[in-house]
Backbone as a ProteinNet text record, in pm:
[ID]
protein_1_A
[PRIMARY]
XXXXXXXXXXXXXXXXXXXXXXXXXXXXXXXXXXXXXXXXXXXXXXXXXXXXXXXXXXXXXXXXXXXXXXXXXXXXXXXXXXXXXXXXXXXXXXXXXXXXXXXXXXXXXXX
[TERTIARY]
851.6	809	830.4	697.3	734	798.8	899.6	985	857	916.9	809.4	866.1	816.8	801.2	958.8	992.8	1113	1220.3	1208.4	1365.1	1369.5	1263.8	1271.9	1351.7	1287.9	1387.5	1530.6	1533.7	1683.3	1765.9	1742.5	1764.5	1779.3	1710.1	1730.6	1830.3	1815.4	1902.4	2053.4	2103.8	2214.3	2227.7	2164	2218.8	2216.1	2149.5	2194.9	2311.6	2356.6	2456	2568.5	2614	2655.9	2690.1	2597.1	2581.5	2651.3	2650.8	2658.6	2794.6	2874	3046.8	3066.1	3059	3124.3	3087	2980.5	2950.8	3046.6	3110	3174.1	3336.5	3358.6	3516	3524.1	3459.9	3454	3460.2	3409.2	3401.8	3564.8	3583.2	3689.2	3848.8	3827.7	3912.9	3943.6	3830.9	3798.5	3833.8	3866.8	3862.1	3758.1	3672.6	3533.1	3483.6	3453.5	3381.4	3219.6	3141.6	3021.1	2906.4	2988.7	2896.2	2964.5	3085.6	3105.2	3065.6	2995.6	2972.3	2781.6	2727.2	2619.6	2582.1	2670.9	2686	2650.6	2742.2	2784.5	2667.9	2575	2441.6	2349.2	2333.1	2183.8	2135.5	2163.6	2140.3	2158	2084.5	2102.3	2298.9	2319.7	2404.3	2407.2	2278.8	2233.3	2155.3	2133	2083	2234	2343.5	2440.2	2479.5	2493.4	2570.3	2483	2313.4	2201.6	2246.3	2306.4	2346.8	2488.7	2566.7	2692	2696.1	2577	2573.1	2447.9	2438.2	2373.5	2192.3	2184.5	2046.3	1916	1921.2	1794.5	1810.2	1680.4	1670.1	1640.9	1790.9	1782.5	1709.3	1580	1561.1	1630.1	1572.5	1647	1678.7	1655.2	1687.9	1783.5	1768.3	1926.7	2046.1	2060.5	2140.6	2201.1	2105.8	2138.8	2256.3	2200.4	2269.5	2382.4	2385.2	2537.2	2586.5	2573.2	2639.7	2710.4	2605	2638.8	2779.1	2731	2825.5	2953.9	2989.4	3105.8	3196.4	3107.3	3149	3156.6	3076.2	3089.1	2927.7	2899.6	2794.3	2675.8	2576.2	2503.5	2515.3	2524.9	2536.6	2662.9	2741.2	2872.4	2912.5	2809.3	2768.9	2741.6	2691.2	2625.9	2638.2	2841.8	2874.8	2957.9	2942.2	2991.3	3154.2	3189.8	3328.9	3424.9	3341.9	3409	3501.1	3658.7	3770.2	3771.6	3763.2	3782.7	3898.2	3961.1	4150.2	4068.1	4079.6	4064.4	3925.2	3827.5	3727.3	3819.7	3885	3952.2	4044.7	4164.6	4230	4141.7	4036.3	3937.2	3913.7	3816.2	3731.5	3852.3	3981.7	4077.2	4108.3	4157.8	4199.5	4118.3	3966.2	3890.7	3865.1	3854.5	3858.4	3981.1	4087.2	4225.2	4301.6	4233.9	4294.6	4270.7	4367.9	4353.9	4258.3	4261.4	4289.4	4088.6	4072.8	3934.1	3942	3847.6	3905.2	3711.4	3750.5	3620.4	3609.1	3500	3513.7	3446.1	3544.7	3505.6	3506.9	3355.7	3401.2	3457.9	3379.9	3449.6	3621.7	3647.1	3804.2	3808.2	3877.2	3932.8	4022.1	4013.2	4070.9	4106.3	4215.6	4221.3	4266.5	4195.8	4264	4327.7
-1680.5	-1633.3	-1482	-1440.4	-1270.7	-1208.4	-1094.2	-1026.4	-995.2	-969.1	-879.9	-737.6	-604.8	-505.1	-470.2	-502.2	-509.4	-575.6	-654.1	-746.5	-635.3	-575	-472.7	-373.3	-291.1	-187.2	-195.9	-335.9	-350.6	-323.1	-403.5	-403.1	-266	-185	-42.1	22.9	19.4	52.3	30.6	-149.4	-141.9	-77.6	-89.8	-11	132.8	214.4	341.4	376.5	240.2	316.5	262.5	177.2	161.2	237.6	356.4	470.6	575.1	588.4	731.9	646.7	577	499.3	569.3	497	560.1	708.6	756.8	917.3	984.7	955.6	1057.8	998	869.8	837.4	877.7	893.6	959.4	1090	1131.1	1289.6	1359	1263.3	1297.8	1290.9	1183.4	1139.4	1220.5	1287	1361.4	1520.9	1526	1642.8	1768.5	1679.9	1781.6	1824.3	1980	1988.3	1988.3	1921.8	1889.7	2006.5	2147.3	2269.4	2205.8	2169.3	2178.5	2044.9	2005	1858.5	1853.2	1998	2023.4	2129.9	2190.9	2281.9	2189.4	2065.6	1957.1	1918.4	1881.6	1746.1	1818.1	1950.4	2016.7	2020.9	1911.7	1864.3	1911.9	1988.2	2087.8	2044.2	2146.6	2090.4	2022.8	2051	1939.5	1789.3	1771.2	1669.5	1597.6	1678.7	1581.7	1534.2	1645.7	1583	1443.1	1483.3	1336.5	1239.3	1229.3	1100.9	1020.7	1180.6	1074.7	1055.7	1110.2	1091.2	986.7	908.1	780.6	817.1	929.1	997.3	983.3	970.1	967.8	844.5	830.6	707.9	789.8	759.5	831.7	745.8	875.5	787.1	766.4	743	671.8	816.1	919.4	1066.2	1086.3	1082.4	1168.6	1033.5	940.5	856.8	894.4	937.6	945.2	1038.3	1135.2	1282.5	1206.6	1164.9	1142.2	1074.2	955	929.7	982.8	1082.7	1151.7	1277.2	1319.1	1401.1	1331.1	1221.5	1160.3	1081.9	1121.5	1029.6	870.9	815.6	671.7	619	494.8	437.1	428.6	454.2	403	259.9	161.8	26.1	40.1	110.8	90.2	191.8	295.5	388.3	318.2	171.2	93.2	-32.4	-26.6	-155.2	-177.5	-252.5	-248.9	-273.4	-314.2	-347.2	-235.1	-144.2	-9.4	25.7	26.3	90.9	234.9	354.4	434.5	545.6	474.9	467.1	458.8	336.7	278.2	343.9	385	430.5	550.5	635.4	737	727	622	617	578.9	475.3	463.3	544.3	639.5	754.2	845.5	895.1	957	936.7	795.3	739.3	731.7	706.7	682.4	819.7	890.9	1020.9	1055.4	1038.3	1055	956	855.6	766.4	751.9	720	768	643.1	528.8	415.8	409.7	269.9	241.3	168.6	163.8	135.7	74.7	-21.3	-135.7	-137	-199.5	-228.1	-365.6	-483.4	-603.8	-677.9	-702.7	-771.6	-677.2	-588.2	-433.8	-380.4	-455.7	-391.7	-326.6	-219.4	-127.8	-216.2	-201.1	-230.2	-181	-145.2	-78.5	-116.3	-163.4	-185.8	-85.5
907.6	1037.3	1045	1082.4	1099.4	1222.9	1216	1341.8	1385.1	1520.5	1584.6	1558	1660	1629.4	1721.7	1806.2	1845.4	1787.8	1717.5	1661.3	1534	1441.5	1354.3	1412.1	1507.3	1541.4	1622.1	1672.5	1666.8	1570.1	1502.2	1349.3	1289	1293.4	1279.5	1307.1	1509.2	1576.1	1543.2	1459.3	1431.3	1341.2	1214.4	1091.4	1119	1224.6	1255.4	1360.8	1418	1465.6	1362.9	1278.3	1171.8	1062.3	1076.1	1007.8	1055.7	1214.4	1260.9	1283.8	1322.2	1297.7	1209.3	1063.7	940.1	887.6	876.4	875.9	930.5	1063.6	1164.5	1103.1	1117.7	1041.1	923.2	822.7	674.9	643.4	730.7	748	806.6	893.5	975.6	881.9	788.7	694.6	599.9	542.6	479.3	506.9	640.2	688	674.8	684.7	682.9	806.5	812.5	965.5	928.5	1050.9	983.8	955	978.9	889.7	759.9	697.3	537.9	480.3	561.4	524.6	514.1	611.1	592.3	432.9	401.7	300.1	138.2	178.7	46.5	74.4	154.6	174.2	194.4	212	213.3	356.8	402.7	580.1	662.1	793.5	881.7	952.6	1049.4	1125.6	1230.7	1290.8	1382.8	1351.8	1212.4	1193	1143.3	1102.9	1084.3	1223.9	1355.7	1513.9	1539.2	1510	1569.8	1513.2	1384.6	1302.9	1387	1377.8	1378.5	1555.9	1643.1	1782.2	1801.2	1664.9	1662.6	1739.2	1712.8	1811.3	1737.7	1597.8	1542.3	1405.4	1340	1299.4	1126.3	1049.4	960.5	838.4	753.2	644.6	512.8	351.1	295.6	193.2	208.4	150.4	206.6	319.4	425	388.4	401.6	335.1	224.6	127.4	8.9	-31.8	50.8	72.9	149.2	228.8	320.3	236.4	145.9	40.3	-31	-122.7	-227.7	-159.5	-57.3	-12.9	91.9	115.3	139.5	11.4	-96.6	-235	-237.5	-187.2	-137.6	-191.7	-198.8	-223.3	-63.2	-91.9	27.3	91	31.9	81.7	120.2	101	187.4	231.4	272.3	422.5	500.4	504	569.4	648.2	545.9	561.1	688.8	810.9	938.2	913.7	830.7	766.1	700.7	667.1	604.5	668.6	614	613.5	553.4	645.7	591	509.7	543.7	467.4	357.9	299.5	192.3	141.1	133	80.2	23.8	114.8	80.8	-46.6	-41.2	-155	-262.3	-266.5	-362.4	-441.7	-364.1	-489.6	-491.5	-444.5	-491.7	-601.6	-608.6	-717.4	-843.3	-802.6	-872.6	-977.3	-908.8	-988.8	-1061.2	-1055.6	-1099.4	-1216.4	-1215.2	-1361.3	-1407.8	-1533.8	-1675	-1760.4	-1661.5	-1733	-1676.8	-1793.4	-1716.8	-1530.4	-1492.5	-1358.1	-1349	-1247.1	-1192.7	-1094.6	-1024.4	-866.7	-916.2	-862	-823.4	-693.4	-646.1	-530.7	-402.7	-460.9	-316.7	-347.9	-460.3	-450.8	-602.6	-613.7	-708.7	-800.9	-919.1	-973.9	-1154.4	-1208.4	-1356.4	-1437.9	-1570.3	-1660	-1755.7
[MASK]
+++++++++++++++++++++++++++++++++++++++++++++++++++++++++++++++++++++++++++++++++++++++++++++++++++++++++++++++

């Protein structure tokens, strides 16, 4: 059965405000102000405030970039569950050991 044209942009609507949640806690974690967070992602400074002020309907480039520049995966820019503690010790860590290191199942782990 096909959505209609409204249950789609609900649908939207959540995964962007889902987005502009964790963007603004990641950043914040991070201690980024969102000019140095525009510097790292290429992304104006007002297109970072519309995001994390849930104002515009971001596509799958600007994601990419908020990804790439929070050091995190896009699907879990995305994920309504994201702990941003823990993303934090993650790619800290992740970058820092010696040992091989995995992600299973969303959790860190090194052999």
């Amino acid at each position: 059965m096909e959505k209609s044209k409204n249950e789609r942009n609900e649908g939207a609507r959540e995964l962007c405000a889902i987005l502009a949640h964790n963007v603004k806690e990641l950043r914040k974690r991070k201690t980024l102000s969102q000019e140095k967070l525009s510097e790292i992602t290429g992304l104006s400074v007002n297109e970072i405030g519309r995001i994390e002020r849930n104002k515009t309907i971001t596509g799958l480039g600007v994601l990419h970039a908020l990804a790439k520049g929070l050091d995190i995966s896009p699907e879990r820019l995305l994920d309504p569950r994201l702990d941003p503690a823990a993303v934090l010790f993650a790619g800290s860590h992740w970058r820092q050991c010696s040992r091989t290191c995995r992600r299973r199942n969303g959790s860190l782990f090194c052999r």
